[in-house]
């Protein structure tokens, strides 16, 4: 079956060698199939049009070709709203009114809070609020986020979920790794986790390629797919490109941005050659 893959950058900075690797990896795995690009720009405070233009420029310079139109998440909030509605109907979402600070205080109070890949897990403060209190606080205009009651959701699905990584084999999903994650905020009807799962399904992605830093997220994504009745792709998490000190590259690492390298006289061939030495 022809493969459909995608490269999904956020237009919040210049692409660097790590992105080039991810994009080339995705395109290579689509060999003979379709290669798509998706702009993950739901964070309107950080996404900038000049970064978006630069993404296309850099990828074209690298010699990549992709299908058009490109899906831009900020243009599809209705799709994420529909998914939220379905989750709401299943009774697995709850409004969370906690501020960041309240969460930190609660975690400090509780002592050894369980840790997830992104730090301590949300302690569940708002999980058991009464329907009246929720309604009252929402009516009063208090800001809130929608969190997934992950234990309840996993219970609904019943039994273990599995997912397959082409490089690493079959995993049994541990959907609770991130705890009760935020799936939406009052003014943004999507988070990374929700949008990526909805988009991969809508775009017909058969093989999700991405860095191994996102491997843990797949456990949660697998649960969301089950709850939303979405097709389950396969994954291929690849190694990350690091600097000479073994540290992974970050967007703020301007010196290694593709545009800086280009300005310094690098050719696309040289980029490919350098990246070819790192195996996925
Ligand atoms: N937008 C994500 C990033 O830039 C990638 C998401 C994904 O591939 O699932 O890290």
Tab-separated table of C-alpha atoms and ligand atoms in Angstrom:
chain	number	residue	atom	x	y	z
A	1	UNK	CA	0.000	0.000	0.000
A	2	UNK	CA	1.430	3.417	-0.882
A	3	UNK	CA	2.474	5.265	2.241
A	4	UNK	CA	1.251	8.731	3.263
A	5	UNK	CA	3.690	10.605	5.511
A	6	UNK	CA	3.967	14.156	6.720
A	7	UNK	CA	6.391	16.700	8.129
A	8	UNK	CA	4.606	18.911	10.666
A	9	UNK	CA	6.680	21.905	11.753
A	10	UNK	CA	5.461	24.759	13.911
A	11	UNK	CA	6.181	28.164	12.357
A	12	UNK	CA	7.680	29.490	15.568
A	13	UNK	CA	11.318	29.755	14.541
A	14	UNK	CA	13.817	28.980	11.765
A	15	UNK	CA	14.202	25.361	10.732
A	16	UNK	CA	17.488	23.771	11.748
A	17	UNK	CA	19.372	20.599	10.867
A	18	UNK	CA	17.080	18.539	13.078
A	19	UNK	CA	14.056	19.656	11.080
A	20	UNK	CA	15.850	18.949	7.823
A	21	UNK	CA	16.507	15.432	9.057
A	22	UNK	CA	12.863	14.931	10.063
A	23	UNK	CA	11.593	16.270	6.740
A	24	UNK	CA	13.985	14.150	4.672
A	25	UNK	CA	13.121	11.107	6.785
A	26	UNK	CA	9.388	11.596	6.232
A	27	UNK	CA	9.820	12.101	2.522
A	28	UNK	CA	12.038	9.064	2.166
A	29	UNK	CA	9.527	6.855	3.979
A	30	UNK	CA	6.799	8.024	1.609
A	31	UNK	CA	8.743	6.662	-1.346
A	32	UNK	CA	6.242	5.979	-4.078
A	33	UNK	CA	3.394	7.323	-1.932
A	34	UNK	CA	2.445	10.819	-0.780
A	35	UNK	CA	4.433	13.286	1.289
A	36	UNK	CA	2.501	16.112	2.993
A	37	UNK	CA	3.421	19.159	5.021
A	38	UNK	CA	1.295	20.452	7.835
A	39	UNK	CA	1.782	23.735	9.645
A	40	UNK	CA	1.162	23.339	13.356
A	41	UNK	CA	0.271	26.924	14.121
A	42	UNK	CA	-2.467	26.672	16.746
A	43	UNK	CA	-0.351	28.701	19.137
A	44	UNK	CA	-1.267	32.063	17.642
A	45	UNK	CA	0.969	33.930	20.070
A	46	UNK	CA	4.117	32.236	18.781
A	47	UNK	CA	3.412	31.417	15.126
A	48	UNK	CA	4.650	34.052	12.679
A	49	UNK	CA	4.093	34.385	8.912
A	50	UNK	CA	7.774	35.036	8.219
A	51	UNK	CA	8.669	31.687	9.772
A	52	UNK	CA	6.036	30.022	7.647
A	53	UNK	CA	7.497	31.472	4.463
A	54	UNK	CA	10.949	30.479	5.589
A	55	UNK	CA	9.813	26.877	6.096
A	56	UNK	CA	8.735	26.586	2.465
A	57	UNK	CA	11.885	28.329	1.272
A	58	UNK	CA	14.164	26.069	3.301
A	59	UNK	CA	12.389	22.868	2.310
A	60	UNK	CA	12.426	23.795	-1.373
A	61	UNK	CA	16.120	24.611	-1.070
A	62	UNK	CA	16.668	21.155	0.405
A	63	UNK	CA	15.080	19.746	-2.736
A	64	UNK	CA	11.843	18.529	-1.170
A	65	UNK	CA	8.543	18.447	-3.008
A	66	UNK	CA	5.198	18.236	-1.302
A	67	UNK	CA	1.492	18.307	-2.051
A	68	UNK	CA	-0.536	21.494	-2.010
A	69	UNK	CA	-2.572	22.934	-0.425
A	70	UNK	CA	-0.701	22.588	2.829
A	71	UNK	CA	-2.913	22.035	5.871
A	72	UNK	CA	-2.681	24.893	8.331
A	73	UNK	CA	-4.089	23.981	11.740
A	74	UNK	CA	-5.313	27.484	12.503
A	75	UNK	CA	-7.758	27.155	9.590
A	76	UNK	CA	-9.405	24.014	10.967
A	77	UNK	CA	-10.597	24.809	14.456
A	78	UNK	CA	-14.019	23.371	13.549
A	79	UNK	CA	-12.485	19.941	13.121
A	80	UNK	CA	-10.986	20.101	16.604
A	81	UNK	CA	-14.254	21.408	18.063
A	82	UNK	CA	-16.092	18.433	16.573
A	83	UNK	CA	-13.592	16.028	18.155
A	84	UNK	CA	-13.949	17.773	21.512
A	85	UNK	CA	-17.686	17.476	21.263
A	86	UNK	CA	-17.411	13.771	20.733
A	87	UNK	CA	-15.115	13.427	23.748
A	88	UNK	CA	-17.474	15.573	25.780
A	89	UNK	CA	-20.317	13.259	24.771
A	90	UNK	CA	-18.310	10.341	26.138
A	91	UNK	CA	-18.025	12.174	29.444
A	92	UNK	CA	-14.223	12.082	29.482
A	93	UNK	CA	-13.531	15.846	29.609
A	94	UNK	CA	-13.761	18.209	32.537
A	95	UNK	CA	-13.164	21.944	32.901
A	96	UNK	CA	-10.073	22.868	34.878
A	97	UNK	CA	-9.926	26.326	36.426
A	98	UNK	CA	-6.491	25.980	37.999
A	99	UNK	CA	-3.841	28.560	37.216
A	100	UNK	CA	-0.287	27.393	36.587
A	101	UNK	CA	0.639	28.712	39.982
A	102	UNK	CA	-2.146	26.894	41.787
A	103	UNK	CA	-1.046	23.677	40.146
A	104	UNK	CA	2.548	24.224	41.254
A	105	UNK	CA	1.448	24.939	44.809
A	106	UNK	CA	-0.737	21.870	44.903
A	107	UNK	CA	2.110	19.720	43.611
A	108	UNK	CA	4.490	21.166	46.221
A	109	UNK	CA	1.929	20.510	48.952
A	110	UNK	CA	1.351	16.932	47.869
A	111	UNK	CA	5.051	16.082	48.063
A	112	UNK	CA	6.301	13.409	45.655
A	113	UNK	CA	3.936	14.017	42.745
A	114	UNK	CA	4.090	11.450	39.912
A	115	UNK	CA	6.263	12.620	37.020
A	116	UNK	CA	5.444	12.549	33.327
A	117	UNK	CA	7.623	13.254	30.285
A	118	UNK	CA	6.884	17.001	30.630
A	119	UNK	CA	7.267	17.225	34.411
A	120	UNK	CA	4.957	16.554	37.358
A	121	UNK	CA	1.479	15.358	36.434
A	122	UNK	CA	-1.587	17.477	37.053
A	123	UNK	CA	-2.796	16.554	40.555
A	124	UNK	CA	-6.447	16.313	39.515
A	125	UNK	CA	-7.693	19.235	41.589
A	126	UNK	CA	-10.653	20.012	39.298
A	127	UNK	CA	-11.543	16.422	38.392
A	128	UNK	CA	-14.208	15.991	41.021
A	129	UNK	CA	-15.871	19.397	41.176
A	130	UNK	CA	-19.651	19.327	41.224
A	131	UNK	CA	-21.674	20.080	38.124
A	132	UNK	CA	-23.097	23.171	39.881
A	133	UNK	CA	-19.710	24.586	40.764
A	134	UNK	CA	-18.483	24.046	37.206
A	135	UNK	CA	-21.535	25.702	35.709
A	136	UNK	CA	-21.320	28.619	38.111
A	137	UNK	CA	-17.655	29.305	37.490
A	138	UNK	CA	-18.047	29.017	33.731
A	139	UNK	CA	-21.047	31.341	33.782
A	140	UNK	CA	-18.996	33.821	35.808
A	141	UNK	CA	-16.514	33.928	32.937
A	142	UNK	CA	-13.638	32.235	34.743
A	143	UNK	CA	-11.019	31.013	32.247
A	144	UNK	CA	-10.715	27.248	32.036
A	145	UNK	CA	-9.046	24.474	30.102
A	146	UNK	CA	-10.607	21.167	29.125
A	147	UNK	CA	-8.712	18.208	30.514
A	148	UNK	CA	-9.004	14.548	29.640
A	149	UNK	CA	-9.973	12.301	32.536
A	150	UNK	CA	-7.468	9.758	31.366
A	151	UNK	CA	-8.339	6.970	33.824
A	152	UNK	CA	-12.002	7.188	32.910
A	153	UNK	CA	-11.166	7.331	29.214
A	154	UNK	CA	-8.889	4.299	29.401
A	155	UNK	CA	-11.607	2.461	31.308
A	156	UNK	CA	-14.138	3.241	28.596
A	157	UNK	CA	-11.928	1.768	25.930
A	158	UNK	CA	-11.489	-1.327	28.074
A	159	UNK	CA	-8.435	-3.536	27.660
A	160	UNK	CA	-4.982	-2.738	26.354
A	161	UNK	CA	-4.346	-0.764	23.218
A	162	UNK	CA	-1.352	-1.510	21.045
A	163	UNK	CA	0.605	0.518	18.559
A	164	UNK	CA	3.474	-0.283	16.269
A	165	UNK	CA	6.689	1.565	15.663
A	166	UNK	CA	8.422	0.410	12.483
A	167	UNK	CA	11.831	0.690	14.061
A	168	UNK	CA	11.068	-0.478	17.582
A	169	UNK	CA	8.238	-2.959	17.396
A	170	UNK	CA	4.865	-3.224	19.110
A	171	UNK	CA	4.077	-1.225	22.254
A	172	UNK	CA	1.244	-1.649	24.710
A	173	UNK	CA	-0.126	1.850	25.202
A	174	UNK	CA	0.368	3.508	28.577
A	175	UNK	CA	-2.139	6.323	27.954
A	176	UNK	CA	-1.749	7.752	31.443
A	177	UNK	CA	1.869	8.875	30.965
A	178	UNK	CA	0.891	12.533	30.768
A	179	UNK	CA	-1.882	12.332	33.353
A	180	UNK	CA	-5.025	14.393	32.732
A	181	UNK	CA	-3.683	16.428	29.800
A	182	UNK	CA	-5.171	19.686	28.578
A	183	UNK	CA	-6.919	19.083	25.248
A	184	UNK	CA	-8.266	22.599	24.731
A	185	UNK	CA	-8.353	26.038	26.269
A	186	UNK	CA	-11.262	28.380	26.510
A	187	UNK	CA	-10.132	30.389	23.496
A	188	UNK	CA	-8.236	27.710	21.582
A	189	UNK	CA	-10.279	24.585	20.875
A	190	UNK	CA	-7.223	22.356	20.471
A	191	UNK	CA	-3.912	21.374	21.955
A	192	UNK	CA	-1.004	19.684	20.207
A	193	UNK	CA	-2.217	16.221	21.236
A	194	UNK	CA	-5.749	16.686	19.989
A	195	UNK	CA	-4.870	18.482	16.756
A	196	UNK	CA	-2.192	16.024	15.716
A	197	UNK	CA	-4.479	13.021	16.119
A	198	UNK	CA	-7.389	14.647	14.288
A	199	UNK	CA	-5.163	15.922	11.476
A	200	UNK	CA	-3.286	12.685	10.914
A	201	UNK	CA	-6.641	10.941	10.481
A	202	UNK	CA	-8.163	13.623	8.256
A	203	UNK	CA	-5.066	13.698	6.082
A	204	UNK	CA	-5.020	9.923	5.758
A	205	UNK	CA	-1.528	9.578	7.216
A	206	UNK	CA	-0.502	5.923	7.246
A	207	UNK	CA	2.935	6.361	8.790
A	208	UNK	CA	3.627	9.043	11.395
A	209	UNK	CA	7.339	9.814	11.372
A	210	UNK	CA	8.739	12.097	14.035
A	211	UNK	CA	11.533	12.481	16.555
A	212	UNK	CA	11.874	10.076	19.447
A	213	UNK	CA	11.258	12.989	21.818
A	214	UNK	CA	7.585	12.487	20.923
A	215	UNK	CA	7.500	8.737	21.431
A	216	UNK	CA	5.800	9.007	24.809
A	217	UNK	CA	3.074	11.153	23.278
A	218	UNK	CA	2.097	8.258	21.046
A	219	UNK	CA	0.761	6.348	24.069
A	220	UNK	CA	-1.768	9.108	24.588
A	221	UNK	CA	-2.461	9.568	20.883
A	222	UNK	CA	-3.386	5.912	20.618
A	223	UNK	CA	-6.029	6.381	23.317
A	224	UNK	CA	-7.419	9.489	21.616
A	225	UNK	CA	-7.692	7.585	18.346
A	226	UNK	CA	-9.646	4.824	20.078
A	227	UNK	CA	-12.000	7.309	21.752
A	228	UNK	CA	-12.575	9.207	18.520
A	229	UNK	CA	-12.972	6.094	16.383
A	230	UNK	CA	-10.081	7.092	14.117
A	231	UNK	CA	-7.954	4.824	11.946
A	232	UNK	CA	-4.682	3.824	13.584
A	233	UNK	CA	-1.533	4.583	11.605
A	234	UNK	CA	1.898	3.153	12.267
A	235	UNK	CA	4.742	5.226	13.677
A	236	UNK	CA	8.442	5.574	13.067
A	237	UNK	CA	10.185	7.596	15.744
A	238	UNK	CA	13.667	8.555	14.626
A	239	UNK	CA	16.760	9.617	16.545
A	240	UNK	CA	17.441	13.296	17.124
A	241	UNK	CA	20.228	15.368	15.639
A	242	UNK	CA	22.507	16.685	18.327
A	243	UNK	CA	25.265	19.271	18.468
A	244	UNK	CA	28.914	18.451	19.131
A	245	UNK	CA	28.165	18.267	22.866
A	246	UNK	CA	25.402	15.751	22.375
A	247	UNK	CA	22.689	18.306	23.091
A	248	UNK	CA	19.647	18.259	20.844
A	249	UNK	CA	19.214	21.255	18.585
A	250	UNK	CA	16.661	23.891	19.535
A	251	UNK	CA	14.965	26.610	17.534
A	252	UNK	CA	16.916	29.239	19.436
A	253	UNK	CA	20.136	27.722	18.090
A	254	UNK	CA	20.302	30.261	15.298
A	255	UNK	CA	23.755	29.284	14.187
A	256	UNK	CA	22.484	25.924	13.003
A	257	UNK	CA	19.416	27.204	11.243
A	258	UNK	CA	19.248	26.147	7.618
A	259	UNK	CA	19.240	29.765	6.535
A	260	UNK	CA	22.407	30.561	8.485
A	261	UNK	CA	24.107	27.536	6.992
A	262	UNK	CA	22.965	28.584	3.534
A	263	UNK	CA	24.279	32.085	4.088
A	264	UNK	CA	27.545	30.599	5.254
A	265	UNK	CA	27.846	28.875	1.882
A	266	UNK	CA	26.472	25.428	2.638
A	267	UNK	CA	24.764	23.616	-0.223
A	268	UNK	CA	21.712	21.384	0.159
A	269	UNK	CA	23.942	18.455	-0.819
A	270	UNK	CA	26.214	19.190	2.109
A	271	UNK	CA	23.260	19.229	4.499
A	272	UNK	CA	22.067	15.883	3.185
A	273	UNK	CA	25.561	14.471	3.424
A	274	UNK	CA	26.053	15.602	7.005
A	275	UNK	CA	22.660	14.229	8.022
A	276	UNK	CA	23.294	10.970	6.208
A	277	UNK	CA	25.910	10.200	8.808
A	278	UNK	CA	23.304	10.107	11.538
A	279	UNK	CA	21.222	7.036	11.444
A	280	UNK	CA	17.539	7.018	12.311
B	1	LIG	N1	4.809	20.062	15.428
B	1	LIG	C1	5.617	19.118	16.128
B	1	LIG	C2	7.007	19.669	16.288
B	1	LIG	O1	7.370	20.627	15.626
B	1	LIG	C3	5.691	17.788	15.426
B	1	LIG	C4	4.444	17.041	15.624
B	1	LIG	C5	4.441	15.620	15.134
B	1	LIG	O2	5.220	15.273	14.233
B	1	LIG	O3	3.629	14.879	15.627
B	1	LIG	O4	7.771	19.161	17.084
